[in-house]
Coordinates of C-alpha atoms in Angstrom, one line a residue:
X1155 CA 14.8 18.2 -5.8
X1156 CA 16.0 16.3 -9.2
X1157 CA 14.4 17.4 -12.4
X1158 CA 11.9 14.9 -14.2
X1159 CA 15.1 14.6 -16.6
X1160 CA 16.9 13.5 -13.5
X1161 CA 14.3 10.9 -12.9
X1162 CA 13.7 9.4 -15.9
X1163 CA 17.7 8.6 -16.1
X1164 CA 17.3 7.1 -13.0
X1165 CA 14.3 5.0 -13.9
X1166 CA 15.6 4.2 -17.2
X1167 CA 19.1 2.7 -15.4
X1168 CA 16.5 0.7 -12.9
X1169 CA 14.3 -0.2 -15.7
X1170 CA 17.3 -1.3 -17.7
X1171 CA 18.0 -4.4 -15.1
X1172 CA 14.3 -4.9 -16.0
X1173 CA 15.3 -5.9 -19.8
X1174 CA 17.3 -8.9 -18.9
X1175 CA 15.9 -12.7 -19.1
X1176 CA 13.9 -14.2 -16.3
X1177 CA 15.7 -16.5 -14.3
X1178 CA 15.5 -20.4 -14.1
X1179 CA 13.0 -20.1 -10.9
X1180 CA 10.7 -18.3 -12.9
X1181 CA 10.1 -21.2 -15.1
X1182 CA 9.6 -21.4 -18.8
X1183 CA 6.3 -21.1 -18.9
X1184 CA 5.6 -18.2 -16.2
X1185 CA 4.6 -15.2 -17.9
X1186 CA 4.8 -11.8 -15.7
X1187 CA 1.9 -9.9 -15.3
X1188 CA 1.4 -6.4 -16.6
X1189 CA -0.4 -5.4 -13.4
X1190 CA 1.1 -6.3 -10.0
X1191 CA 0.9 -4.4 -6.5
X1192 CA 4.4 -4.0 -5.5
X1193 CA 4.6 -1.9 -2.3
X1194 CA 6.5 -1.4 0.9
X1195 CA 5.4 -0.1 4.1
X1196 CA 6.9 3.5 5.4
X1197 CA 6.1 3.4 9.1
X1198 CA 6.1 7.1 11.3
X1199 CA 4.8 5.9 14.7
X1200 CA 7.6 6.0 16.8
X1201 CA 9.7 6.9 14.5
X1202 CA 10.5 3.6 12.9
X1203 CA 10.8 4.8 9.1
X1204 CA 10.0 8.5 8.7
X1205 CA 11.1 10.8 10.0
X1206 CA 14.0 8.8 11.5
X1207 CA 13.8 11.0 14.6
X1208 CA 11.5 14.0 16.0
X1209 CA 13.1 17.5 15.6
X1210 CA 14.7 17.0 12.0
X1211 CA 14.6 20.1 10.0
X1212 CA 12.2 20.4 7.1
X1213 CA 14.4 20.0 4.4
X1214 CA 16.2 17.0 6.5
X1215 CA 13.1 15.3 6.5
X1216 CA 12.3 16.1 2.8
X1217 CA 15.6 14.8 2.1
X1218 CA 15.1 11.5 3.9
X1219 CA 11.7 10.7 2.4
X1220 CA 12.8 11.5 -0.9
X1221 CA 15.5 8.7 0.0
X1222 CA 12.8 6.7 0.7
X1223 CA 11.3 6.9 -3.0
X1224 CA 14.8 6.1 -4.5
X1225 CA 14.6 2.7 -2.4
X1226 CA 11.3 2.2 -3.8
X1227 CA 12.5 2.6 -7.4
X1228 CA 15.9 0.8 -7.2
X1229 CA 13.5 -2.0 -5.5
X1230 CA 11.5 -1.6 -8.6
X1231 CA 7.9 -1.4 -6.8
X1232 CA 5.1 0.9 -7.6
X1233 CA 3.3 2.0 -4.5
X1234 CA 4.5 3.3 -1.1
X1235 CA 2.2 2.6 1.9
X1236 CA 2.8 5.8 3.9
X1237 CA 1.6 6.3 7.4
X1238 CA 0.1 9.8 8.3
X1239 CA -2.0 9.5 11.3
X1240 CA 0.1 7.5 13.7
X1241 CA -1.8 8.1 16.7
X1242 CA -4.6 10.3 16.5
X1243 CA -3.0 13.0 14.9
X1244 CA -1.5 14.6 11.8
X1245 CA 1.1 15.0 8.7
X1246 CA -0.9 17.3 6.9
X1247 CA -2.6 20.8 8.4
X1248 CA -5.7 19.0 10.0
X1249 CA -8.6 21.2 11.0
X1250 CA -9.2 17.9 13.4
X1251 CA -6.2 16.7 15.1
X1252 CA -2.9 18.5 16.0
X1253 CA 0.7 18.1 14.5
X1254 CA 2.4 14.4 14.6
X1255 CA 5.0 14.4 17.7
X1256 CA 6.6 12.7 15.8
X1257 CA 7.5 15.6 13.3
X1258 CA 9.0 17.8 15.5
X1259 CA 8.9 16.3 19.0
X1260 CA 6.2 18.3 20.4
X1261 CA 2.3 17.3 19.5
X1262 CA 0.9 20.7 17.9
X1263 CA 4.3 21.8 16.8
X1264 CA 4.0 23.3 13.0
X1265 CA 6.5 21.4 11.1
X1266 CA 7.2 24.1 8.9
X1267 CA 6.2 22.7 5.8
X1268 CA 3.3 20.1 4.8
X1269 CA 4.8 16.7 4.7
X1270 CA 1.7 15.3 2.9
X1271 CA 1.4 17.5 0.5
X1272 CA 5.5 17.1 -0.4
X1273 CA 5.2 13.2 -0.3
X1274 CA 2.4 13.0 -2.6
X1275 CA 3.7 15.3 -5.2
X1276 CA 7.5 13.7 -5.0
X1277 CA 6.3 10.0 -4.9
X1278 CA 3.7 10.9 -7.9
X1279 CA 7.2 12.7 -9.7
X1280 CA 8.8 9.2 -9.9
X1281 CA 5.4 7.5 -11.2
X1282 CA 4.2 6.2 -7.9
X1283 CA 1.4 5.3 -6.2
X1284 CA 1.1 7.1 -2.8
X1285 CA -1.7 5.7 -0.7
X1286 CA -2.2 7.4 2.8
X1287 CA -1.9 4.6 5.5
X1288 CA -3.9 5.5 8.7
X1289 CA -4.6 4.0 12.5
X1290 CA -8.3 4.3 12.6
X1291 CA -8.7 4.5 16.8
X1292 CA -5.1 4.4 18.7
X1293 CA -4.8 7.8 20.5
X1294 CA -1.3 7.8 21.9
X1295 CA 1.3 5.3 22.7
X1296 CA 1.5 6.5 26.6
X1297 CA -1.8 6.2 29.3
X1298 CA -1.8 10.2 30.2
X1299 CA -4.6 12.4 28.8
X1300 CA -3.1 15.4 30.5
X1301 CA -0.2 14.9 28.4
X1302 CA -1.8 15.1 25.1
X1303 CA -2.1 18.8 23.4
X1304 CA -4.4 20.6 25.0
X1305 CA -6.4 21.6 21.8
X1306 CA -6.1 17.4 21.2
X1307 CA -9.7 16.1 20.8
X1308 CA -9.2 13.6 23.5
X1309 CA -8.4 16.5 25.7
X1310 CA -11.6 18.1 24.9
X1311 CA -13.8 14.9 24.7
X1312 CA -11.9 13.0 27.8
X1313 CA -15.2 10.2 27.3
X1314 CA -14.4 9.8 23.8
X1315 CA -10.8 7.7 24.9
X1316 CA -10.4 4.9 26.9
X1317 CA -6.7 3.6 28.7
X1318 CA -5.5 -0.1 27.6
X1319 CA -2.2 -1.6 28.3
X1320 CA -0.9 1.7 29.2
X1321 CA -1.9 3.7 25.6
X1322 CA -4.9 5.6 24.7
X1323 CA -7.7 4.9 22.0
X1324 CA -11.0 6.3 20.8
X1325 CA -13.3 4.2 22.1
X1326 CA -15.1 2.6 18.6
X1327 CA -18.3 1.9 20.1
X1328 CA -19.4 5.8 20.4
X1329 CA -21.2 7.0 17.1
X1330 CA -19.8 10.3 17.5
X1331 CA -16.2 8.6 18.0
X1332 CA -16.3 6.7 14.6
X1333 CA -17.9 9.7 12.8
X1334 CA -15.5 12.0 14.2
X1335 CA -12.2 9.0 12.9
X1336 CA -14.2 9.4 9.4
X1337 CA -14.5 13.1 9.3
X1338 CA -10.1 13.1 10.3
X1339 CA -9.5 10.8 7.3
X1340 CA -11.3 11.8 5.1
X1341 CA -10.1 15.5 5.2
X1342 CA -6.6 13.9 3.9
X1343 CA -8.6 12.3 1.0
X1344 CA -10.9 15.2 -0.3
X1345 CA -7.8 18.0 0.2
X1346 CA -4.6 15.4 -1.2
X1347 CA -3.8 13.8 -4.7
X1348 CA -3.9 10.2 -2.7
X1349 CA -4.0 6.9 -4.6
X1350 CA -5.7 5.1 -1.5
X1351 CA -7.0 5.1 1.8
X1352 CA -5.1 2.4 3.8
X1353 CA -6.4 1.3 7.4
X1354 CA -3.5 -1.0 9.6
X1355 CA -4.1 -4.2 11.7
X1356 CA -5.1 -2.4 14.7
X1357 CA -8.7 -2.3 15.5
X1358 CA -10.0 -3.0 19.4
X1359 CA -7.0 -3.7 21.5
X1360 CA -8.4 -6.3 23.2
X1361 CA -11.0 -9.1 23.4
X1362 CA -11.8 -8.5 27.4
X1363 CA -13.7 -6.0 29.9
X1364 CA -10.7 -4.9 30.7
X1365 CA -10.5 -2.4 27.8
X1366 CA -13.6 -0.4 29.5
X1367 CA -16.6 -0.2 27.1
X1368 CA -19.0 -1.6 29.6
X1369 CA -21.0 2.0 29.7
X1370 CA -20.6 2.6 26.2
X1371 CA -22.5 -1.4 25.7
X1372 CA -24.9 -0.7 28.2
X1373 CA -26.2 2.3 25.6
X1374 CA -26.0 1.2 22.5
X1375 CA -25.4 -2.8 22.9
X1376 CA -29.2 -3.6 23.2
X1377 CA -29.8 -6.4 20.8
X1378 CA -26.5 -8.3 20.4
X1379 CA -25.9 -11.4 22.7
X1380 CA -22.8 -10.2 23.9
X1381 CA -19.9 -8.1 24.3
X1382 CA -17.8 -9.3 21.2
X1383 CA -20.5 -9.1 18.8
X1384 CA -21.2 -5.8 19.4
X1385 CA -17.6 -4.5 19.0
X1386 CA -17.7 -6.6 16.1
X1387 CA -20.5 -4.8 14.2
X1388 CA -18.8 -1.6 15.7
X1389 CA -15.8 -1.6 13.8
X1390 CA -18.2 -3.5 10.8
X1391 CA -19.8 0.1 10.9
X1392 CA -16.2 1.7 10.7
X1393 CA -15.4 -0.1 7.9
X1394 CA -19.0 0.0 5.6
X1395 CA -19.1 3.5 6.3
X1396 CA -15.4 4.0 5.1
X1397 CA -16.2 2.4 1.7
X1398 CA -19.5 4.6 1.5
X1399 CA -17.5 7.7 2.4
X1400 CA -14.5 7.0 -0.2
X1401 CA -16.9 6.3 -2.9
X1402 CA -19.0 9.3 -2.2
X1403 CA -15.5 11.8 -2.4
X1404 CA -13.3 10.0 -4.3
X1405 CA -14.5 6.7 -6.1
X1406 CA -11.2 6.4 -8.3
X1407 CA -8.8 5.8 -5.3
X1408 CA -8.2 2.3 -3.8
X1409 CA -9.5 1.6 -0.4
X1410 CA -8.0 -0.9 1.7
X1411 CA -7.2 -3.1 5.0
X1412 CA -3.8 -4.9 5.9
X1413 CA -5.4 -7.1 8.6
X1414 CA -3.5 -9.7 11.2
X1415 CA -3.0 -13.1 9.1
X1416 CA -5.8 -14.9 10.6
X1417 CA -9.2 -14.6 10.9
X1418 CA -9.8 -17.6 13.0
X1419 CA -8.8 -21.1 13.6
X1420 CA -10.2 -24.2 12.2
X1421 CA -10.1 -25.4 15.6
X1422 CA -13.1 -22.7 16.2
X1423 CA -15.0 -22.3 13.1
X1424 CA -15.0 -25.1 10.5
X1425 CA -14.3 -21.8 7.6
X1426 CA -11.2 -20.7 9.3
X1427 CA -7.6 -21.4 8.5
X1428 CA -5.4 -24.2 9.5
X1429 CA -3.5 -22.5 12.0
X1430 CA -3.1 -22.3 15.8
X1431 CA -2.3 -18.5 16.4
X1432 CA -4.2 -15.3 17.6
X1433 CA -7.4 -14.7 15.6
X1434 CA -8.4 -11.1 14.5
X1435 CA -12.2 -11.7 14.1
X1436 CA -12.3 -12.9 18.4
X1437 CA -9.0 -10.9 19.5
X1438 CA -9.4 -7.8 17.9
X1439 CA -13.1 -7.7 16.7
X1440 CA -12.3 -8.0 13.2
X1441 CA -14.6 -9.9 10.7
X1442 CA -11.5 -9.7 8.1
X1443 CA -13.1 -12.7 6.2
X1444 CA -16.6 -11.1 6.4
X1445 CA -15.4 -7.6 4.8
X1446 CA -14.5 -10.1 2.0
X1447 CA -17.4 -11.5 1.2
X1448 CA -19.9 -8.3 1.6
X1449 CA -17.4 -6.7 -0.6
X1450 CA -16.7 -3.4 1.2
X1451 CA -13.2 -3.1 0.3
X1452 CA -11.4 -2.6 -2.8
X1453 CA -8.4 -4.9 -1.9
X1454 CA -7.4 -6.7 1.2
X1455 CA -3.7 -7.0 2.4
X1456 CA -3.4 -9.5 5.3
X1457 CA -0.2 -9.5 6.9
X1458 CA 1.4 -13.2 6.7
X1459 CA 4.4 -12.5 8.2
X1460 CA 4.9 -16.8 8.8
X1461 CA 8.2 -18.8 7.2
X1462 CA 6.6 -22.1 5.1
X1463 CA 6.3 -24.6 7.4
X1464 CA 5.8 -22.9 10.5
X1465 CA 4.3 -24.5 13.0
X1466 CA 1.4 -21.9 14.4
X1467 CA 0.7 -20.4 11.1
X1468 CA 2.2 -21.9 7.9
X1469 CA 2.6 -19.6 5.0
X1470 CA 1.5 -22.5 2.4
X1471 CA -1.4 -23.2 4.5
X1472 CA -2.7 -20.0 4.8
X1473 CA -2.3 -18.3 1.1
X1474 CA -4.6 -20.8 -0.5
X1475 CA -7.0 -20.1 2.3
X1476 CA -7.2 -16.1 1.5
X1477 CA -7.3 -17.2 -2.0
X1478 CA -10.3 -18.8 -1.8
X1479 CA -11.7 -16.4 0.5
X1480 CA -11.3 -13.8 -2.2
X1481 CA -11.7 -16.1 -5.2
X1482 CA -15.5 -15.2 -6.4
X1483 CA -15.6 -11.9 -5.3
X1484 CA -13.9 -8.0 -6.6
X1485 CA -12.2 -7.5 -3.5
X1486 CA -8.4 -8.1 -4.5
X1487 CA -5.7 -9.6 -3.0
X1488 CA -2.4 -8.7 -2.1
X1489 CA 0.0 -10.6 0.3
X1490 CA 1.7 -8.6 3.6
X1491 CA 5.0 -9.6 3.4
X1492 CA 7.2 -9.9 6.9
X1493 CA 10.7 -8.2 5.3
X1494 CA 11.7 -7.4 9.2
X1495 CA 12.0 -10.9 10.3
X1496 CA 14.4 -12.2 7.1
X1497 CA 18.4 -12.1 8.5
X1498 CA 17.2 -11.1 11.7
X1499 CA 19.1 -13.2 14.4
X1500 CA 16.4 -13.6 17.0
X1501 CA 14.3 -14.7 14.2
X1502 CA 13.9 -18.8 13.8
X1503 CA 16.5 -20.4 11.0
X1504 CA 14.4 -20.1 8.4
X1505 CA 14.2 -16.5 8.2
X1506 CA 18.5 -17.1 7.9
X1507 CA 17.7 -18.1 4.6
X1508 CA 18.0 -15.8 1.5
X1509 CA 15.2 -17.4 -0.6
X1510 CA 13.1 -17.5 2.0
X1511 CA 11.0 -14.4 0.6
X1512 CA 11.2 -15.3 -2.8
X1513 CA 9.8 -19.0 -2.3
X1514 CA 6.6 -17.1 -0.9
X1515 CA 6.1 -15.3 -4.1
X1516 CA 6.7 -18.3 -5.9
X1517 CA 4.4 -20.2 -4.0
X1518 CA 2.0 -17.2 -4.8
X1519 CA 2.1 -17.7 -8.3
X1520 CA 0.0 -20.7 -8.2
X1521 CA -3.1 -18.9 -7.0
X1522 CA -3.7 -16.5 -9.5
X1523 CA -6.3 -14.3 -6.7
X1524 CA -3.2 -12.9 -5.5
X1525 CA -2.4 -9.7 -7.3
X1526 CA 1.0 -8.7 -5.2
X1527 CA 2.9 -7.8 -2.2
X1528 CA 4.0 -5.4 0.0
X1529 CA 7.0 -5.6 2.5
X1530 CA 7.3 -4.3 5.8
X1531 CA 9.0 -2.2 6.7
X1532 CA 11.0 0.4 4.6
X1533 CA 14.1 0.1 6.5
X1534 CA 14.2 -3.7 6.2
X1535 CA 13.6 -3.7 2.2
X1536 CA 16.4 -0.8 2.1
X1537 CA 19.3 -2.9 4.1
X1538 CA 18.5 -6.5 2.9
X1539 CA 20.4 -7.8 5.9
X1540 CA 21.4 -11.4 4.0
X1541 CA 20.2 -10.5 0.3
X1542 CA 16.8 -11.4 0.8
X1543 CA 14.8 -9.1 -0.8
X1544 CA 17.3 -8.7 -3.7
X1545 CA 16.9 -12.2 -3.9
X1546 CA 12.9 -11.8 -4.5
X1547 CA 13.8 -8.9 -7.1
X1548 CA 16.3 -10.9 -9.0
X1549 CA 13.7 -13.9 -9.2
X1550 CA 10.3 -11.9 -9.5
X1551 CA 10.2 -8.4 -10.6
X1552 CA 13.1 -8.9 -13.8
X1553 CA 9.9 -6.6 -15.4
X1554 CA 8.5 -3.7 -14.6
X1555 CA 4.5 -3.6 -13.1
X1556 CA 2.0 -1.2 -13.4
X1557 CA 0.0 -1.2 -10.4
X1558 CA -3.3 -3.2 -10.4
X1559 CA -6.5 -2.0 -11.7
X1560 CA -9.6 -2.1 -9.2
X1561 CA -12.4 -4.5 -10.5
X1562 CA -15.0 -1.1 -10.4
X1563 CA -12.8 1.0 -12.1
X1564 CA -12.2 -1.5 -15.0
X1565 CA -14.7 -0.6 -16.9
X1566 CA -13.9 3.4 -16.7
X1567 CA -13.0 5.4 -19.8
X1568 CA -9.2 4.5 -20.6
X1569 CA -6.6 6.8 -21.3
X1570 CA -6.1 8.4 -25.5
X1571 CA -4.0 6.7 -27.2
X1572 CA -0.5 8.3 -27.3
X1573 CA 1.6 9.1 -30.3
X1574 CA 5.5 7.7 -30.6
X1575 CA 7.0 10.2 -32.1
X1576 CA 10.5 8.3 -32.7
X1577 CA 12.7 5.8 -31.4
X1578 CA 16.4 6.9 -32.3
X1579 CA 19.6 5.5 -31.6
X1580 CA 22.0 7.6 -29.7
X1581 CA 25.3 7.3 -27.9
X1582 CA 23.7 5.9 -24.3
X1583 CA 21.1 3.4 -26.5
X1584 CA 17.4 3.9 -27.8
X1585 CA 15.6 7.3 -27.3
X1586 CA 12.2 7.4 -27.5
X1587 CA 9.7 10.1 -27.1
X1588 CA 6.3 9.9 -26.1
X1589 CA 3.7 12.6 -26.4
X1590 CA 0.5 12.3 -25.1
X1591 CA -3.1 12.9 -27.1
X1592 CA -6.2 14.2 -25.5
X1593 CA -7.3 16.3 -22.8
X1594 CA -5.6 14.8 -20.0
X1595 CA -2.1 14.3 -18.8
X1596 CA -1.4 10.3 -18.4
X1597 CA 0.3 9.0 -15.4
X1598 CA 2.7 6.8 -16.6
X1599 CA 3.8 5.5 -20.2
X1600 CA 4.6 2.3 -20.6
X1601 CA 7.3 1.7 -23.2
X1602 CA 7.1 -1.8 -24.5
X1603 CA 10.3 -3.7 -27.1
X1604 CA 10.1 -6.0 -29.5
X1605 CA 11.9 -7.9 -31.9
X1606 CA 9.5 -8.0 -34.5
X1607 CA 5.7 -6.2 -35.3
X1608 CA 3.5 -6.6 -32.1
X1609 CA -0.1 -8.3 -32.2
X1610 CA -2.5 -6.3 -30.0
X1611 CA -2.5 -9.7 -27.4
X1612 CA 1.2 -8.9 -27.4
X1613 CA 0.7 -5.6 -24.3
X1614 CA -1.5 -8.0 -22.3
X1615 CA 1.4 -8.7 -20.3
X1616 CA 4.9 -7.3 -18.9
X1617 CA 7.2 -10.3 -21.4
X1618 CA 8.2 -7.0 -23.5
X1619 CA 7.7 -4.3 -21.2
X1620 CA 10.9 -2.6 -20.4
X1621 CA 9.8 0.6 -18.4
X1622 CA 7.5 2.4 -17.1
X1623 CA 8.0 6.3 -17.2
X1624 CA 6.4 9.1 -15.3
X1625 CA 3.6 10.9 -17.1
X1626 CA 4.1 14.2 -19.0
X1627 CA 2.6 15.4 -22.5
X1628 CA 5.8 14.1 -23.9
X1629 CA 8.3 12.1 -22.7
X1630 CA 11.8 11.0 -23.6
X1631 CA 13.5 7.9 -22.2
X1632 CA 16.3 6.0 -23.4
X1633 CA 16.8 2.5 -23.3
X1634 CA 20.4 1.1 -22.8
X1635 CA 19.8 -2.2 -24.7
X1636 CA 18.1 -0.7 -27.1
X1637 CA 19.5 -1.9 -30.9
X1638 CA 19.2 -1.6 -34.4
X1639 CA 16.1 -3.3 -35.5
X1640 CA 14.2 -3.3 -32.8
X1641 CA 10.2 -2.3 -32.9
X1642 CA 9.0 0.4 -30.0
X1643 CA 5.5 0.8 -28.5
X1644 CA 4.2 3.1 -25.7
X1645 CA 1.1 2.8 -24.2
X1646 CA -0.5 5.9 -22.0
X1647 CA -1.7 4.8 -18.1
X1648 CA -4.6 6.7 -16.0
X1649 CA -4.1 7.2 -12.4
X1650 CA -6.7 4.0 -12.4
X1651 CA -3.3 1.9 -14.0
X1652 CA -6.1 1.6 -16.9
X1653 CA -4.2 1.3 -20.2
X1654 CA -4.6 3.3 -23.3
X1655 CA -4.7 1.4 -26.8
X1656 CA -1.0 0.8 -28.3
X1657 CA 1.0 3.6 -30.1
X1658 CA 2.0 3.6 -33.3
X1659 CA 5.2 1.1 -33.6
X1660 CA 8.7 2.5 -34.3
X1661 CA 11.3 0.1 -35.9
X1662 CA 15.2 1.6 -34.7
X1663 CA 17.0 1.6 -38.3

C-alpha cells in the first residue's frame, strides 16, 4: 500500500489542476463553495464495481478497490458510496448474515481478510469520506431458499422471506423482520470508522398482492384502509427507527436515502412533480417526500437519472421540485447523478452529448438547497466514454470541496486551530507544513493561497483553496504553483467537515 508521503504527492499533483482559473461556464460571479458532496457510487451486487468478479484473491481485490480510490481522487470527489450488504449478507465478519457471494463465489465463504475494515481505513488514508451503502430488505437475486447458506437467516426463518419476480426479500411488514435488518446494519456502524449509513432505492418490490404479504396484513394491518398504506408506514417504521438507532450509536455520522426520482405525479397528487413516470411513494411504498418534511434523515439523494428536456421526467422540472421540497427543512440535498447512461449508444441523443452532465450541475447552481452530487456508477465515472464527466470536472470542481457539514452537527465543538509552521520554496514549488494543536488528530487540512493578507470572510469559500490534505499531527504538502510572495493558510477539518479557525499566515519570500 503507498505511504501517506505517496499520497499526498498524489493529491498535491490532483490538487494542483485545482489551482487553475474557473472556466467561462462558471461565470464571473459564481463563487465555489467550500463544502460540496462530491461522490460516486461503488456497486458489489452482481459484481458490477467491486470486486469485478467472485473468487479474486485478497490482495487482488485490495488492489482493485484501492484503484477505485485513485479514481475518486483524480475525479477530485470526497466521498465514496460503497455497497456492503448487497443482498442480505456481508463484507465485514457479521454475527448476522454470512459472507457476500460475491467475494469469493460461495455465500459463507471467508474472504480471507475483512474488506470493510480495509476500505475504510484506505479510503480514510486518502482523506475520504467512506459511507457504508446498504439494501435494507433484498435477500437474493435468484427465487431458491434451498440455495441460500444453510446458516443464512432466511434459511432458518423461511417466514421471514417472501419470492417476487423470481428473487427473495425480507418481508418488511414483520416486526421481527425490520428489527432483525436494524440489528445487521447497525453492527457495521457500531464496529467500523464509517462516515454514513446509506440505504438504496429498493424498498417493497412491488405495489400488488402479488408480492405475498396478505398474512403478514391480516396481523398487523388492523387500522389502515388498505394494503399500500400499511406497507407504507412499514418501511416509514424502517426508516424512523434507522434515524433513532444512528443517533443513539453514532450521532456524528451522516444518515441517508438515495430514493427513485419521483415521489409521485402531479397528475395524482396536486404536491407531486411534473412528470409522467413510475412513482416511489405508490410503486414502492416510499413516502420520499414525507421523510423530508418529518425530518428523519440527515440528507436525501434522489436519483434523477433524466437528460433536460426529457419527456417522462425532465431534469429542469424536477430539481426545483426537490428543492423546494427540502427548502425549510435540515434535511440536505444532494443530486443522484445517471453517469451510466452518458456515451452509452442505447441511450437517447442526448446522453451523446459531452456537456450533458455538466449542464445539470449548472442548472443546479441556481437552487442553492442542493449541496452536491454523486454519480453512478464507478466504472462509468472511471472510463468517461465521450468525456463527459471530465467535462463536469473541468467546468465544476476547478477547486477542491470539503464535504458538507450536517445541519445537527454544525453547531458541535470545531476542530483547534492548527499551527503553519512554514511555507518554503523548493525545487517542485511551495512546501508547507502543517502541525496540528490539541488533543485530537484532524481529518483533513485545508491549505488555502493568497496573493495578499487574508480577511477571516476570506476561508468561507473554496476561491483560494488549493488542497485538501489527509489529516496527521503534521503535515507537509507542496504546491506546484506555489511563488515568491504568496501568503499560506491551513485550516484543520473534524470528521464532521467542521472547520477549525485559520492558521497563522506564511508569506513565501
Amino acid at each position: 500500500m503507498p505511504s501517506r508521503r505517496t499520497l499526498l504527492k498524489g493529491l498535491a499533483l490532483a490538487a494542483a489542476a485545482s489551482a487553475v482559473p474557473l472556466p467561462a461556464l462558471a461565470q464571473a460571479d459564481y463563487v465555489p463553495p467550500l463544502h460540496q458532496m462530491r461522490g460516486m457510487w461503488i456497486a458489489s451486487v452482481v459484481n458490477i464495481n467491486w470486486p469485478s468478479k467472485p473468487g479474486l484473491t485478497a490482495e487482488q481485490q485490495k488492489a482493485e478497490f484501492v484503484a477505485w480510490l485513485d479514481v475518486a481522487v483524480q475525479r477530485k470527489l470526497n466521498s465514496v458510496f460503497v455497497q456492503i450488504r448487497p443482498t442480505a449478507d456481508a463484507f465485514w465478519p457479521s454475527p448476522f448474515e454470512p459472507w457476500s457471494q460475491y467475494l469469493t463465489g460461495t455465500q459463507g465463504q471467508d474472504p480471507g481478510y475483512d474488506p470493510l475494515g480495509f476500505a475504510v481505513a484506505e479510503t480514510h488514508k486518502r482523506g475520504l469520506a467512506f459511507h457504508a451503502w446498504f439494501n435494507p430488505y433484498r435477500v437474493s437475486m435468484q427465487s431458491d431458499p434451498a440455495k441460500l447458506h444453510p446458516d443464512h437467516p432466511g434459511r432458518k426463518h423461511p417466514d421471514w422471506i417472501l419470492p417476487f419476480g423470481g428473487k427473495l426479500y425480507y418481508n418488511p411488514g414483520l416486526p421481527e423482520v425490520r428489527k432483525f435488518c436494524q440489528d445487521a446494519m447497525m453492527d457495521a456502524v457500531t464496529r467500523y470508522d464509517i462516515d454514513g449509513l446509506h440505504f438504496d432505492d429498493y424498498f417493497y418490490p412491488t405495489n400488488t398482492a402479488a408480492f405475498d404479504d396478505s398474512a403478514t396484513f391480516a396481523k398487523y394491518g388492523a387500522g389502515f384502509p388498505d394494503l399500500a398504506s400499511w406497507r407504507r408506514n412499514n418501511v416509514d417504521l424502517m426508516v424512523q427507527e434507522m434515524q433513532q438507532r444512528v443517533l443513539a450509536a453514532k450521532p456524528d455520522i451522516a444518515w441517508g436515502i438515495s430514493p427513485s426520482g419521483i415521489w409521485r405525479n402531479k397528475a395524482t397528487d396536486p404536491l407531486g412533480s411534473e412528470t409522467s413516470g413510475g412513482q416511489s411513494y405508490d410503486g414502492l411504498h416510499a413516502d420520499t417526500r414525507g421523510w423530508v418534511k418529518k425530518g428523519w434523515l440527515d440528507y436525501i439523494a434522489p436519483q434523477l437519472y433524466w437528460y433536460i428536456g426529457q419527456p417522462p421526467a425532465d431534469y429542469a422540472k424536477l430539481v426545483p421540485w426537490w428543492s423546494d421540497v427540502a427548502s425549510g427543512t435540515k434535511t440536505l440535498l444532494w443530486i443522484g447523478q445517471a453517469a451510466y447512461k452518458a456515451g452509452d449508444p442505447a441511450q437517447a441523443a442526448q446522453w451523446q452529448a459531452p456537456g450533458e452532465l455538466s449542464s445539470h450541475l449548472t442548472l443546479n447552481r441556481k437552487h442553492p438547497e442542493i449541496g452536491g452530487d454523486i454519480w453512478y456508477n464507478a466504472n462509468d465515472v472511471k472510463v468517461d466514454r465521450i468525456g463527459s464527466i471530465t467535462t463536469a470536472v473541468n467546468d465544476h470542481y476547478q477547486r477542491p470541496a470539503l464535504a458538507p457539514v450536517l445541519p445537527r452537527l454544525a453547531n458541535g465543538e470545531p476542530p483547534r486551530r492548527p499551527v503553519l509552521a512554514y511555507a518554503l520554496r523548493r525545487s517542485g514549488g511551495v512546501e508547507v507544513r502543517a502541525v496540528a494543536t490539541g488533543r485530537d488528530e484532524p481529518f483533513l487540512f485545508a491549505i488555502f493561497r493568497f496573493d495578499g493578507h487574508a480577511s477571516s470572510e476570506a476561508f468561507a469559500d473554496a476561491r483560494n483553496l488549493v488542497a485538501i490534505v489527509p489529516g496527521d499531527r503534521q503535515v507537509r504538502w507542496t504546491d506546484p504553483d506555489g511563488k515568491r510572495g504568496d501568503h499560506y493558510c491551513v485550516v484543520a477539518v473534524d470528521r464532521a467537515n467542521r472547520t477549525s479557525k485559520p492558521s497563522n499566515g506564511f508569506r513565501v519570500i
